[in-house]
Amino acid sequence: MQLVLFQLVNSLAFGMLLFLLSAGFSLIFGVARVANLAHGAFYVLSAYIGYTVSQASGNFWLGVLVATAAGAVLGVIADRLLLSRLHGQELRQVLLTLGLTFVISDAIRHFWGADIKSVSPPAPFEGPVTLGGLVFPSYPFVLIVLGVVVFLVMRWILRGTLAGAKIRAVTADPQMSGTLGLPVLRISMLTFAAGIGLAAFGGAVGSPQLALTPTLDSTMTLFALIVVVIGGLGSIEGAFIAAVLVGLVNGFGAVYFPAFAQMAVFALMILVIAVRPQGLLGRKLGNA
Amino acid sequence: MTAQAAPSTRPSPLRMILFVGAALLLALPLLLGGYPLYLATEALCWAIAAAALDLLVGYLGLTPLGHIAMWGLGGYTAALLVKAGLPMPLVLAAAALIATIYSALTAPLALRAGGIFFLMITLAFAQMLQALIDKWSAVTGGTDGLTFQPGVDSTVLYLITLAALALSLFLLTRLTRSPFGRVLEAIRQNEGRARALGYPVFAYKYGAVLIASAFIGLAGALGAYHRGIVTPSDVFWLQSAVLLIMVLLGGARSLWGPVLGAVLYTVLQALVSSQTDLWAGLVGALLIVLVLTGRGGLWAILHRRQA
C-alpha cells in the first residue's frame, strides 16, 4: 500500500512535468504549426541554466525565474531568427528544430559536462512529510500543485481572455485569422515565448525530481510528442489528461514490469491513435 | 518544388564523371585498404539506405522519422542469422523481408494519421522497437548488443556492398521512371488531385513505404556485416535524423543526391570527429544551414552549374 501510494505521488508529479513540457509543445504546434523537436532540448537547457543560477545564488526559485525567462527569450529568438523564415513549410521547420536539438545538446555537454547533476529540493520541501501515518517526500506534492495551478491558469487565459480567444482563433484557422486582421506573426512569437517558457519552467522546477543529464533532451522530446499525440493537438485539457495518463503508465510500469515500462507508454499511444487518430480531445485542425 | 527535368539522352559531362567515378570505386580496394576501405564500405551502406529513403522524401513527399527501425531490424536479423550459420544471400534477403514486414504492420497507422503525425508515429514505433531491443537481452544482447564473425573478407564485402548499391540504384531508378513513380510524384504535387483522378493514393503510399523499407533493411544488414556488431544505439531515433540529413545534404530531387550526401557525410564525420567532440553540434548547425539556404542540396548545385 505504501509503495502504491508512493508511486502514485511520484507518477503524478512526473505527469505534471510532462504537462508543463507538452502544453507548450501543443500551443506552439497549434498556433505556428511547428512540431518543435527541440522542445526537450530547450527543457533541459533551461534546467541547466536554472541549476547554475541556483547554485551561484543559493536561491532555488531565483534559478527557476531566470530559467523561465531564458526559455521565453530563447523561444522568441528561435521563432524570429530561424523558424519564421520558413513560415508554412512544415517539414523544413521540423528539420530545423532537429538541427537545434543536436546543437543544444552538444552545447550542454560542452558547458556542463556529461555527468549527472542532481539538484536538491528548495528549503521547506527537502524533507519528508507524514500523511495519515505514511511518510512521503514532500517535493512531488509541490510539483503536483504547480502543475494543477498552471493548468487552471492556462485554461482561464485560453477560455476567458481576449488573448486566449485570439490564440484559439489562430489555432483553428491561421489563414482566416490573418485575413480577419489578427496579428498572426506577433501571436506566433508570443506563443513561442510562452510555450518554451513553460517547458523551461518545467525543466527548472523538475530538476530535483529528474536528475539532469545531457541525454534527457531526447527522452523529454519523445514524451512531449507522445503526450500531445495522445491528448490531441491544440487542446490543453487533452494535454493535461494525457500527461497524467502517461505519468501513471510510466511510473507504475517502472515498478511492475520494469523492462517494458517505456514500451507500455508507446503501446498506450498506439492504442489511442488506433481508436481516435486525432487524440483523446483533439479536433481536426485547419491546414494541418 | 518543380518536377524533375526530363533526363537527357545524350551523355552529359556529369554522366561521364559518374562512369569514371564508378570505375574508381571498383578499383578502390586495390588502391587502399584498412581504414579508408572501412569508411568506403560504411558510406556505401548508408548510400543504399539514403537512396531508398529518398523514394519517400523526394518523390512521394512523405517524411518518416522512424526509418532507422528498418535499418536496425536488418542489422539484428543479419547478426542473428549469421550466428545461426545461414549463408549471406539468404541473410540479406531475410533482413529485407523482416524490415518490410515491420513496415507492413506499422505503416498503415502512420499513413492514416498523415502529415506531421506520420513523422511522429513512425518515430514512436521506432522508439518502441529500440526499447524492445534494449530490454529483450536474451535475444538481442541488450545494451551490449551482438558481436559476430561476419565471415566475409573486407574487400569482398566492399565489392558486394558496391554491387548492392548499383543494383538498388538501378531498381529504384527504374521504379521512379515507371508509371508507379509518376503517380508518386503526382501525389507529392497534389494529393487531392491524384485522388480525384481515381488513383488509390493510400495503396501507392503503402507500396512506396514497403519498397523503401526492403532496401533500408538490406542496407542495415550490410552495415551489420561491415561492423560485425549491432547495438541498440544503432536504432536510436536521432540516427533517423542523420539519414535524413544525408538525403538533404545531397539533394532529394534525384537518387544520386542521397548517395552523394551519404558519402559526404561519412567522410565529413570521419574527418571532423577525429578533431573535435562537438561533431553532433556541427551536424545540427549544418542541418540548420541546409534547411535555411539549401534548395535541392549539392546535387542540384552541381546540376545547375553543368546546365
Coordinates of C-alpha atoms in Angstrom, one line a residue:
Chain A
M1 CA 0.0 0.0 0.0
Q2 CA 2.8 2.4 1.0
L3 CA 4.5 1.5 -2.3
V4 CA 1.4 2.1 -4.4
L5 CA 0.7 5.5 -2.8
F6 CA 4.3 6.5 -3.0
Q7 CA 4.4 5.5 -6.7
L8 CA 1.1 7.3 -7.3
V9 CA 2.5 10.6 -5.9
N10 CA 5.7 10.3 -7.9
S11 CA 3.9 9.4 -11.1
L12 CA 1.5 12.3 -10.7
A13 CA 4.5 14.6 -10.1
F14 CA 6.1 13.3 -13.3
G15 CA 2.8 13.7 -15.1
M16 CA 2.8 17.4 -14.1
L17 CA 6.3 17.9 -15.5
L18 CA 5.1 16.2 -18.7
F19 CA 2.1 18.6 -18.7
L20 CA 4.4 21.7 -18.4
L21 CA 6.5 20.3 -21.2
S22 CA 3.8 19.3 -23.6
A23 CA 1.3 22.1 -23.0
G24 CA 3.9 24.4 -24.6
F25 CA 4.6 22.0 -27.4
S26 CA 0.8 21.8 -28.1
L27 CA 0.4 25.6 -28.0
I28 CA 3.3 26.1 -30.5
F29 CA 2.1 23.4 -32.8
G30 CA -1.5 24.8 -32.7
V31 CA -0.6 28.3 -33.4
A32 CA 2.6 28.1 -35.5
R33 CA 2.1 24.6 -36.9
V34 CA 5.7 23.8 -35.9
A35 CA 6.4 20.3 -34.4
N36 CA 9.2 21.6 -32.2
L37 CA 11.5 18.6 -31.9
A38 CA 13.9 20.8 -29.9
H39 CA 11.3 21.2 -27.2
G40 CA 13.0 18.6 -24.9
A41 CA 16.4 20.3 -25.6
F42 CA 15.0 23.7 -24.5
Y43 CA 13.6 22.0 -21.4
V44 CA 17.0 20.5 -20.4
L45 CA 19.0 23.6 -21.4
S46 CA 16.8 25.8 -19.2
A47 CA 17.0 23.3 -16.4
Y48 CA 20.8 23.6 -16.6
I49 CA 20.6 27.4 -16.6
G50 CA 18.3 27.2 -13.6
Y51 CA 20.7 24.8 -11.8
T52 CA 23.7 27.1 -12.4
V53 CA 21.8 30.2 -11.2
S54 CA 20.5 28.3 -8.1
Q55 CA 24.0 27.1 -7.3
A56 CA 25.5 30.6 -7.7
S57 CA 22.8 32.5 -5.8
G58 CA 21.9 29.8 -3.3
N59 CA 18.2 30.5 -4.2
F60 CA 16.3 27.8 -6.0
W61 CA 13.4 29.9 -7.0
L62 CA 15.6 32.6 -8.5
G63 CA 17.1 29.9 -10.7
V64 CA 13.5 28.9 -11.7
L65 CA 12.7 32.5 -12.6
V66 CA 15.9 33.0 -14.6
A67 CA 15.4 29.7 -16.4
T68 CA 11.9 30.5 -17.3
A69 CA 12.8 33.9 -18.6
A70 CA 15.8 32.5 -20.5
G71 CA 13.4 29.9 -22.1
A72 CA 11.0 32.5 -23.2
V73 CA 13.8 34.6 -24.7
L74 CA 15.3 31.5 -26.5
G75 CA 11.8 30.7 -27.8
V76 CA 11.4 34.2 -29.3
I77 CA 14.9 34.0 -30.8
A78 CA 14.3 30.6 -32.3
D79 CA 11.0 31.8 -33.8
R80 CA 12.2 35.2 -35.1
L81 CA 15.6 34.3 -36.3
L82 CA 15.0 30.8 -37.7
L83 CA 11.5 29.4 -37.9
S84 CA 9.6 32.4 -39.1
R85 CA 11.8 32.4 -42.3
L86 CA 10.3 29.1 -43.2
H87 CA 6.7 30.1 -42.4
G88 CA 4.3 27.5 -43.7
Q89 CA 7.0 24.9 -44.7
E90 CA 6.2 22.3 -42.1
L91 CA 8.9 19.8 -43.0
R92 CA 11.7 22.2 -43.1
Q93 CA 10.7 23.7 -39.8
V94 CA 10.8 20.2 -38.2
L95 CA 14.2 19.6 -39.7
L96 CA 15.4 22.9 -38.4
T97 CA 14.3 22.1 -34.9
L98 CA 16.0 18.7 -35.2
G99 CA 19.2 20.6 -36.0
L100 CA 18.7 22.8 -33.0
T101 CA 18.4 19.6 -30.9
F102 CA 21.8 18.5 -31.9
V103 CA 23.3 21.9 -31.3
I104 CA 21.8 22.4 -27.9
S105 CA 22.6 19.0 -26.6
D106 CA 26.2 19.3 -27.7
A107 CA 26.3 22.8 -26.1
I108 CA 25.1 21.3 -22.8
R109 CA 27.7 18.6 -23.0
H110 CA 30.4 21.2 -23.7
F111 CA 29.4 23.7 -21.0
W112 CA 28.2 21.4 -18.2
G113 CA 29.9 18.1 -19.0
A114 CA 28.3 14.7 -19.4
D115 CA 28.0 13.7 -15.7
I116 CA 24.7 13.6 -13.9
K117 CA 23.7 16.7 -11.9
S118 CA 21.4 16.0 -9.0
V119 CA 19.6 19.0 -7.6
S120 CA 18.2 19.0 -4.0
P121 CA 14.7 20.4 -3.5
P122 CA 14.4 24.0 -2.1
A123 CA 14.3 24.8 1.6
P124 CA 11.0 23.9 3.2
F125 CA 10.4 20.9 0.9
E126 CA 13.7 18.9 1.1
G127 CA 12.4 16.6 3.8
P128 CA 9.6 14.1 4.0
V129 CA 6.1 14.7 5.1
T130 CA 3.8 12.4 7.1
L131 CA 0.3 11.9 5.8
G132 CA -2.1 9.6 7.6
G133 CA 0.8 7.7 9.2
L134 CA 2.6 7.3 5.9
V135 CA 5.9 9.1 5.0
F136 CA 6.3 10.8 1.6
P137 CA 8.9 13.0 0.1
S138 CA 7.4 16.5 0.1
Y139 CA 8.7 17.9 -3.2
P140 CA 6.5 15.8 -5.5
F141 CA 3.5 17.5 -3.9
V142 CA 4.9 20.9 -4.8
L143 CA 5.1 19.8 -8.4
I144 CA 1.6 18.5 -8.4
V145 CA 0.3 21.8 -7.0
L146 CA 2.3 23.8 -9.5
G147 CA 1.1 21.7 -12.4
V148 CA -2.5 22.0 -11.5
V149 CA -2.2 25.8 -10.9
V150 CA -0.5 26.3 -14.3
F151 CA -3.2 24.1 -15.9
L152 CA -6.0 26.2 -14.4
V153 CA -4.3 29.5 -15.2
M154 CA -3.7 28.4 -18.8
R155 CA -7.3 27.2 -19.1
W156 CA -8.6 30.5 -17.9
I157 CA -6.3 32.5 -20.2
L158 CA -7.3 30.4 -23.2
R159 CA -11.1 30.4 -22.4
G160 CA -11.7 33.6 -20.5
T161 CA -9.5 36.3 -22.0
L162 CA -9.2 38.2 -25.3
A163 CA -5.6 37.0 -25.8
G164 CA -6.9 33.4 -25.4
A165 CA -9.6 33.9 -27.9
K166 CA -7.0 35.2 -30.4
I167 CA -4.8 32.2 -29.8
R168 CA -7.8 29.8 -30.2
A169 CA -8.7 31.6 -33.5
V170 CA -5.2 31.2 -34.9
T171 CA -5.1 27.6 -33.8
A172 CA -8.4 26.9 -35.5
D173 CA -7.5 28.6 -38.8
P174 CA -4.3 30.7 -39.2
Q175 CA -5.2 31.9 -42.7
M176 CA -8.7 33.1 -41.9
S177 CA -7.4 34.8 -38.7
G178 CA -4.8 36.6 -40.7
T179 CA -7.4 37.7 -43.2
L180 CA -9.6 39.0 -40.4
G181 CA -6.8 41.2 -39.2
L182 CA -5.3 39.3 -36.3
P183 CA -1.5 39.9 -35.9
V184 CA -0.7 36.2 -36.6
L185 CA 3.1 36.8 -36.5
R186 CA 3.0 38.5 -33.2
I187 CA 0.7 35.9 -31.7
S188 CA 3.1 33.3 -33.0
M189 CA 6.1 35.0 -31.4
L190 CA 4.3 35.3 -28.0
T191 CA 3.2 31.6 -28.3
F192 CA 6.8 30.6 -28.7
A193 CA 7.8 32.7 -25.7
A194 CA 5.0 31.1 -23.6
G195 CA 5.5 27.6 -25.0
I196 CA 9.2 27.3 -24.5
G197 CA 8.9 29.4 -21.3
L198 CA 6.6 26.7 -19.9
A199 CA 9.0 23.9 -20.9
A200 CA 11.8 25.9 -19.2
F201 CA 9.8 26.4 -16.1
G202 CA 9.1 22.6 -16.1
G203 CA 12.8 21.9 -16.6
A204 CA 13.8 24.1 -13.7
V205 CA 11.2 23.0 -11.1
G206 CA 11.6 19.4 -12.3
S207 CA 15.3 19.3 -11.8
P208 CA 15.1 18.0 -8.1
Q209 CA 12.7 15.2 -9.4
L210 CA 14.6 14.2 -12.5
A211 CA 18.4 14.4 -12.3
L212 CA 19.9 16.4 -15.1
T213 CA 21.8 14.5 -17.9
P214 CA 22.7 15.8 -21.4
T215 CA 20.7 12.9 -22.9
L216 CA 17.5 13.9 -21.1
D217 CA 16.6 16.1 -24.0
S218 CA 15.7 13.3 -26.5
T219 CA 13.7 11.5 -23.8
M220 CA 11.7 14.6 -23.0
T221 CA 11.0 15.4 -26.6
L222 CA 9.7 11.9 -27.1
F223 CA 7.5 12.3 -24.1
A224 CA 6.2 15.6 -25.3
L225 CA 5.3 14.0 -28.7
I226 CA 3.6 11.1 -27.0
V227 CA 1.5 13.3 -24.6
V228 CA 0.4 15.6 -27.4
V229 CA -0.5 12.8 -29.8
I230 CA -2.5 11.0 -27.1
G231 CA -4.1 14.2 -25.8
G232 CA -4.9 15.7 -29.2
L233 CA -3.2 18.7 -30.6
G234 CA -4.4 22.1 -29.7
S235 CA -6.2 21.0 -26.5
I236 CA -4.8 22.0 -23.1
E237 CA -7.3 19.7 -21.4
G238 CA -6.2 16.9 -23.6
A239 CA -2.5 17.6 -22.8
F240 CA -3.3 17.5 -19.1
I241 CA -5.2 14.3 -19.2
A242 CA -2.7 12.6 -21.4
A243 CA 0.2 13.8 -19.2
V244 CA -1.4 12.3 -16.2
L245 CA -2.1 9.1 -18.0
V246 CA 1.5 8.8 -19.4
G247 CA 2.9 9.7 -16.0
L248 CA 0.9 6.9 -14.3
V249 CA 1.6 4.2 -17.0
N250 CA 5.3 5.1 -16.9
G251 CA 5.5 5.2 -13.1
F252 CA 3.6 2.0 -12.4
G253 CA 5.2 0.3 -15.4
A254 CA 8.6 1.0 -13.9
V255 CA 7.5 -0.8 -10.7
Y256 CA 5.5 -3.7 -12.0
F257 CA 7.2 -4.5 -15.3
P258 CA 10.5 -2.5 -15.3
A259 CA 11.8 -4.0 -18.5
F260 CA 8.9 -2.8 -20.6
A261 CA 7.7 0.5 -19.0
Q262 CA 8.8 2.6 -22.0
M263 CA 7.1 0.2 -24.3
A264 CA 3.9 0.4 -22.3
V265 CA 3.8 4.1 -22.8
F266 CA 4.2 3.7 -26.6
A267 CA 1.6 1.0 -26.6
L268 CA -0.8 3.4 -24.8
M269 CA -0.2 5.9 -27.6
I270 CA -0.7 3.4 -30.4
L271 CA -3.9 2.2 -28.7
V272 CA -5.3 5.7 -28.5
I273 CA -4.5 6.7 -32.1
A274 CA -5.7 3.4 -33.4
V275 CA -9.1 4.2 -31.9
R276 CA -9.0 8.0 -32.2
P277 CA -6.4 9.2 -34.7
Q278 CA -6.9 12.8 -33.6
G279 CA -6.1 12.0 -30.0
L280 CA -8.4 12.0 -26.9
L281 CA -9.6 15.6 -27.1
G282 CA -8.2 16.6 -30.4
R283 CA -10.1 18.3 -33.2
K284 CA -9.3 18.3 -36.8
L285 CA -7.0 21.3 -37.3
G286 CA -7.4 23.5 -40.3
N287 CA -4.5 23.4 -42.7
A288 CA -2.7 20.7 -40.7
Chain B
M1 CA 9.2 22.4 -56.0
T2 CA 9.1 21.6 -59.7
A3 CA 9.2 18.2 -61.3
Q4 CA 12.5 16.8 -62.1
A5 CA 13.8 17.8 -65.5
A6 CA 13.4 15.2 -68.2
P7 CA 16.6 13.0 -68.4
S8 CA 18.6 13.9 -71.5
T9 CA 19.6 11.0 -73.8
R10 CA 23.0 12.3 -74.8
P11 CA 25.7 11.5 -72.2
S12 CA 26.2 14.7 -70.2
P13 CA 29.6 15.6 -68.6
L14 CA 28.0 14.7 -65.3
R15 CA 27.3 11.2 -66.5
M16 CA 30.9 10.9 -67.7
I17 CA 32.1 11.9 -64.2
L18 CA 29.8 9.2 -62.8
F19 CA 31.3 6.5 -65.0
V20 CA 34.8 7.5 -64.1
G21 CA 33.7 7.6 -60.5
A22 CA 32.2 4.1 -60.8
A23 CA 35.5 2.7 -62.3
L24 CA 37.4 4.4 -59.5
L25 CA 35.1 2.9 -56.9
L26 CA 35.7 -0.6 -58.3
A27 CA 39.4 -0.1 -58.2
L28 CA 39.4 1.4 -54.7
P29 CA 40.1 -1.8 -52.7
L30 CA 43.2 -2.4 -54.9
L31 CA 44.4 1.1 -54.2
L32 CA 43.8 1.3 -50.5
G33 CA 42.9 -0.9 -47.6
G34 CA 42.4 -0.6 -43.9
Y35 CA 40.5 2.4 -42.6
P36 CA 39.8 4.1 -45.9
L37 CA 38.2 0.9 -47.2
Y38 CA 36.3 0.6 -44.0
L39 CA 35.0 4.2 -44.4
A40 CA 34.1 3.5 -48.1
T41 CA 32.0 0.4 -47.2
E42 CA 30.3 2.4 -44.4
A43 CA 29.4 5.2 -46.9
L44 CA 28.1 2.6 -49.4
C45 CA 25.8 1.1 -46.8
W46 CA 24.4 4.5 -45.9
A47 CA 24.1 5.4 -49.5
I48 CA 21.7 2.5 -50.2
A49 CA 19.5 3.4 -47.2
A50 CA 19.6 7.1 -48.1
A51 CA 18.6 6.5 -51.8
A52 CA 15.7 4.3 -50.6
L53 CA 14.6 6.9 -48.1
D54 CA 14.6 9.4 -50.9
L55 CA 11.8 7.4 -52.6
L56 CA 9.6 8.6 -49.8
V57 CA 11.1 12.1 -49.1
G58 CA 12.0 13.3 -52.6
Y59 CA 9.5 11.5 -54.8
L60 CA 6.4 10.9 -52.6
G61 CA 6.9 14.0 -50.3
L62 CA 6.4 11.9 -47.1
T63 CA 8.8 12.3 -44.3
P64 CA 9.2 9.5 -41.7
L65 CA 11.4 9.8 -38.7
G66 CA 11.4 6.1 -37.9
H67 CA 13.3 4.6 -40.8
I68 CA 16.2 3.7 -38.6
A69 CA 14.0 0.9 -37.3
M70 CA 14.2 -0.8 -40.7
W71 CA 18.0 -0.4 -40.7
G72 CA 18.2 -1.8 -37.2
L73 CA 15.9 -4.7 -37.9
G74 CA 18.0 -5.5 -41.0
G75 CA 21.1 -5.4 -38.8
Y76 CA 19.8 -7.5 -36.0
T77 CA 18.3 -10.0 -38.4
A78 CA 21.7 -10.3 -40.1
A79 CA 23.5 -10.7 -36.8
L80 CA 21.2 -13.4 -35.5
L81 CA 21.1 -15.3 -38.8
V82 CA 24.9 -15.2 -39.3
K83 CA 25.3 -16.6 -35.8
A84 CA 22.8 -19.3 -36.8
G85 CA 25.1 -20.1 -39.7
L86 CA 23.0 -19.0 -42.7
P87 CA 24.7 -18.1 -46.0
M88 CA 24.9 -14.4 -46.9
P89 CA 22.4 -14.2 -49.8
L90 CA 19.7 -15.8 -47.5
V91 CA 20.6 -13.5 -44.7
L92 CA 20.3 -10.4 -46.8
A93 CA 17.0 -11.5 -48.2
A94 CA 15.7 -12.2 -44.8
A95 CA 16.8 -8.8 -43.5
A96 CA 15.0 -7.0 -46.3
L97 CA 11.9 -9.2 -45.7
I98 CA 11.8 -8.6 -41.9
A99 CA 12.2 -4.8 -42.4
T100 CA 9.3 -4.9 -45.0
I101 CA 7.1 -6.9 -42.6
Y102 CA 7.7 -4.4 -39.9
S103 CA 6.6 -1.6 -42.1
A104 CA 3.7 -3.6 -43.4
L105 CA 2.4 -3.8 -39.8
T106 CA 3.3 -0.3 -38.6
A107 CA 2.8 1.9 -41.7
P108 CA -1.0 1.8 -42.0
L109 CA -1.5 3.6 -38.7
A110 CA 1.1 6.2 -39.5
L111 CA -0.2 6.7 -43.1
R112 CA -3.7 7.1 -41.9
A113 CA -2.7 9.8 -39.5
G114 CA -0.8 11.6 -42.2
G115 CA 1.1 14.9 -42.4
I116 CA 3.3 15.7 -39.4
F117 CA 1.7 12.8 -37.5
F118 CA 3.3 10.4 -40.0
L119 CA 6.6 11.6 -38.7
M120 CA 5.6 11.4 -35.1
I121 CA 4.1 7.9 -35.3
T122 CA 6.9 6.4 -37.3
L123 CA 9.2 7.8 -34.7
A124 CA 7.2 6.3 -31.9
F125 CA 7.2 2.9 -33.5
A126 CA 11.0 3.1 -34.0
Q127 CA 11.5 4.1 -30.4
M128 CA 9.3 1.2 -29.2
L129 CA 11.5 -1.1 -31.2
Q130 CA 14.6 0.4 -29.7
A131 CA 13.1 -0.2 -26.2
L132 CA 12.3 -3.8 -27.1
I133 CA 15.9 -4.4 -28.5
D134 CA 17.3 -2.7 -25.4
K135 CA 15.3 -4.8 -22.9
W136 CA 15.0 -8.2 -24.6
S137 CA 18.6 -9.1 -23.9
A138 CA 18.1 -12.9 -24.1
V139 CA 17.8 -12.4 -27.9
T140 CA 19.4 -9.1 -28.7
G141 CA 22.2 -9.0 -26.1
G142 CA 20.6 -5.9 -24.5
T143 CA 22.8 -2.7 -24.2
D144 CA 25.9 -4.6 -25.1
G145 CA 24.5 -5.6 -28.5
L146 CA 25.5 -8.6 -30.5
T147 CA 29.0 -9.2 -31.8
F148 CA 29.6 -11.8 -34.5
Q149 CA 32.1 -13.0 -37.1
P150 CA 30.8 -11.8 -40.4
G151 CA 32.8 -14.4 -42.2
V152 CA 33.3 -12.1 -45.2
D153 CA 36.6 -10.6 -46.2
S154 CA 36.5 -6.8 -46.1
T155 CA 37.4 -6.4 -49.7
V156 CA 34.8 -8.9 -50.8
L157 CA 32.3 -7.1 -48.6
Y158 CA 33.1 -3.8 -50.1
L159 CA 32.5 -5.2 -53.6
I160 CA 29.3 -6.9 -52.5
T161 CA 28.1 -3.6 -51.0
L162 CA 29.0 -1.7 -54.1
A163 CA 27.1 -4.2 -56.2
A164 CA 24.1 -3.9 -53.9
L165 CA 24.2 -0.1 -54.2
A166 CA 24.4 -0.4 -58.0
L167 CA 21.5 -2.8 -58.1
S168 CA 19.5 -0.7 -55.6
L169 CA 20.0 2.4 -57.7
F170 CA 19.1 0.6 -60.9
L171 CA 15.9 -0.8 -59.4
L172 CA 15.0 2.5 -57.7
T173 CA 15.6 4.5 -60.9
R174 CA 13.5 2.1 -62.9
L175 CA 10.8 2.4 -60.3
T176 CA 10.8 6.2 -60.2
R177 CA 10.6 6.4 -64.0
S178 CA 7.8 3.9 -64.2
P179 CA 4.2 4.8 -64.1
F180 CA 4.3 3.9 -60.4
G181 CA 6.9 6.5 -59.8
R182 CA 5.0 9.1 -61.8
V183 CA 2.0 8.6 -59.6
L184 CA 4.2 9.1 -56.5
E185 CA 5.3 12.4 -57.9
A186 CA 1.7 13.3 -58.7
I187 CA 0.7 12.5 -55.1
R188 CA 3.5 14.7 -53.9
Q189 CA 2.5 17.6 -56.0
N190 CA -1.2 17.4 -55.4
E191 CA -2.6 14.6 -53.4
G192 CA -6.2 15.7 -53.7
R193 CA -5.9 15.8 -57.5
A194 CA -4.3 12.4 -57.6
R195 CA -7.2 11.0 -55.6
A196 CA -9.7 12.8 -57.8
L197 CA -8.1 11.2 -60.8
G198 CA -9.0 7.8 -59.3
Y199 CA -5.6 6.7 -58.1
P200 CA -5.7 4.6 -54.9
V201 CA -3.4 7.1 -53.1
F202 CA -3.1 5.1 -49.9
A203 CA -2.1 1.9 -51.7
Y204 CA 0.6 3.8 -53.6
K205 CA 2.0 5.3 -50.4
Y206 CA 1.9 2.0 -48.7
G207 CA 3.7 0.3 -51.6
A208 CA 6.4 3.0 -51.6
V209 CA 7.0 2.6 -47.9
L210 CA 7.3 -1.1 -48.2
I211 CA 9.7 -0.9 -51.1
A212 CA 11.9 1.7 -49.3
S213 CA 11.8 -0.5 -46.2
A214 CA 13.1 -3.5 -48.0
F215 CA 16.1 -1.6 -49.3
I216 CA 16.8 0.1 -45.9
G217 CA 16.6 -3.4 -44.3
L218 CA 19.1 -4.6 -46.8
A219 CA 21.4 -1.7 -46.1
G220 CA 21.2 -2.3 -42.4
A221 CA 22.2 -5.9 -42.9
L222 CA 25.2 -4.9 -44.9
G223 CA 26.1 -2.4 -42.3
A224 CA 26.0 -5.2 -39.7
Y225 CA 28.2 -7.4 -41.8
H226 CA 30.5 -4.5 -42.2
R227 CA 30.8 -3.6 -38.5
G228 CA 30.5 -7.1 -37.0
I229 CA 28.4 -5.7 -34.2
V230 CA 24.8 -4.3 -33.7
T231 CA 23.8 -2.3 -30.6
P232 CA 20.6 -0.5 -29.5
S233 CA 22.2 2.8 -30.2
D234 CA 22.2 1.9 -33.9
V235 CA 18.4 2.2 -33.6
F236 CA 18.3 5.5 -31.7
W237 CA 15.9 8.0 -33.2
L238 CA 18.5 10.7 -33.8
Q239 CA 20.1 8.2 -36.3
S240 CA 16.9 8.6 -38.4
A241 CA 17.7 12.3 -38.5
V242 CA 21.2 11.5 -39.6
L243 CA 19.9 9.5 -42.6
L244 CA 17.5 12.3 -43.4
I245 CA 20.4 14.8 -43.3
M246 CA 22.3 12.7 -45.8
V247 CA 19.3 12.9 -48.2
L248 CA 19.0 16.6 -47.8
L249 CA 22.7 17.3 -47.9
G250 CA 23.0 15.6 -51.3
G251 CA 19.6 16.7 -52.5
A252 CA 16.3 14.9 -52.5
R253 CA 15.3 15.6 -56.2
S254 CA 17.4 12.7 -57.6
L255 CA 18.5 9.4 -56.3
W256 CA 22.2 10.3 -56.8
G257 CA 21.8 13.2 -54.4
P258 CA 21.3 11.0 -51.3
V259 CA 24.2 8.8 -52.5
L260 CA 26.5 11.8 -52.7
G261 CA 25.1 13.0 -49.3
A262 CA 25.8 9.7 -47.6
V263 CA 29.4 9.6 -48.9
L264 CA 30.0 13.3 -48.0
Y265 CA 28.5 12.8 -44.5
T266 CA 30.6 9.8 -43.8
V267 CA 33.8 11.4 -44.9
L268 CA 33.0 14.6 -43.0
Q269 CA 32.2 12.7 -39.9
A270 CA 35.4 10.8 -40.0
L271 CA 37.4 14.0 -40.6
V272 CA 35.7 16.2 -38.1
S273 CA 35.1 13.8 -35.2
S274 CA 38.8 13.0 -35.1
Q275 CA 39.4 16.7 -34.4
T276 CA 36.6 17.7 -32.0
D277 CA 34.0 16.2 -29.7
L278 CA 31.4 18.6 -30.9
W279 CA 30.6 16.6 -34.0
A280 CA 26.8 16.3 -33.3
G281 CA 26.6 20.1 -32.8
L282 CA 28.3 20.7 -36.1
V283 CA 25.9 18.3 -37.8
G284 CA 23.0 20.2 -36.2
A285 CA 24.4 23.5 -37.4
L286 CA 24.9 22.0 -40.9
L287 CA 21.3 20.9 -40.9
I288 CA 20.1 24.3 -39.9
V289 CA 22.1 26.0 -42.6
L290 CA 20.9 23.4 -45.2
V291 CA 17.3 23.9 -44.3
L292 CA 17.6 27.7 -44.3
T293 CA 19.5 28.1 -47.5
G294 CA 19.5 24.8 -49.4
R295 CA 17.2 24.4 -52.3
G296 CA 17.7 20.9 -53.6
G297 CA 21.1 20.1 -52.0
L298 CA 24.5 19.7 -53.5
W299 CA 23.4 17.5 -56.4
A300 CA 21.2 20.3 -57.7
I301 CA 24.0 22.8 -57.3
L302 CA 26.3 20.5 -59.5
H303 CA 23.5 20.1 -62.0
R304 CA 22.8 23.8 -62.3
R305 CA 26.5 24.6 -62.9
Q306 CA 26.6 22.0 -65.6
A307 CA 23.4 23.2 -67.3

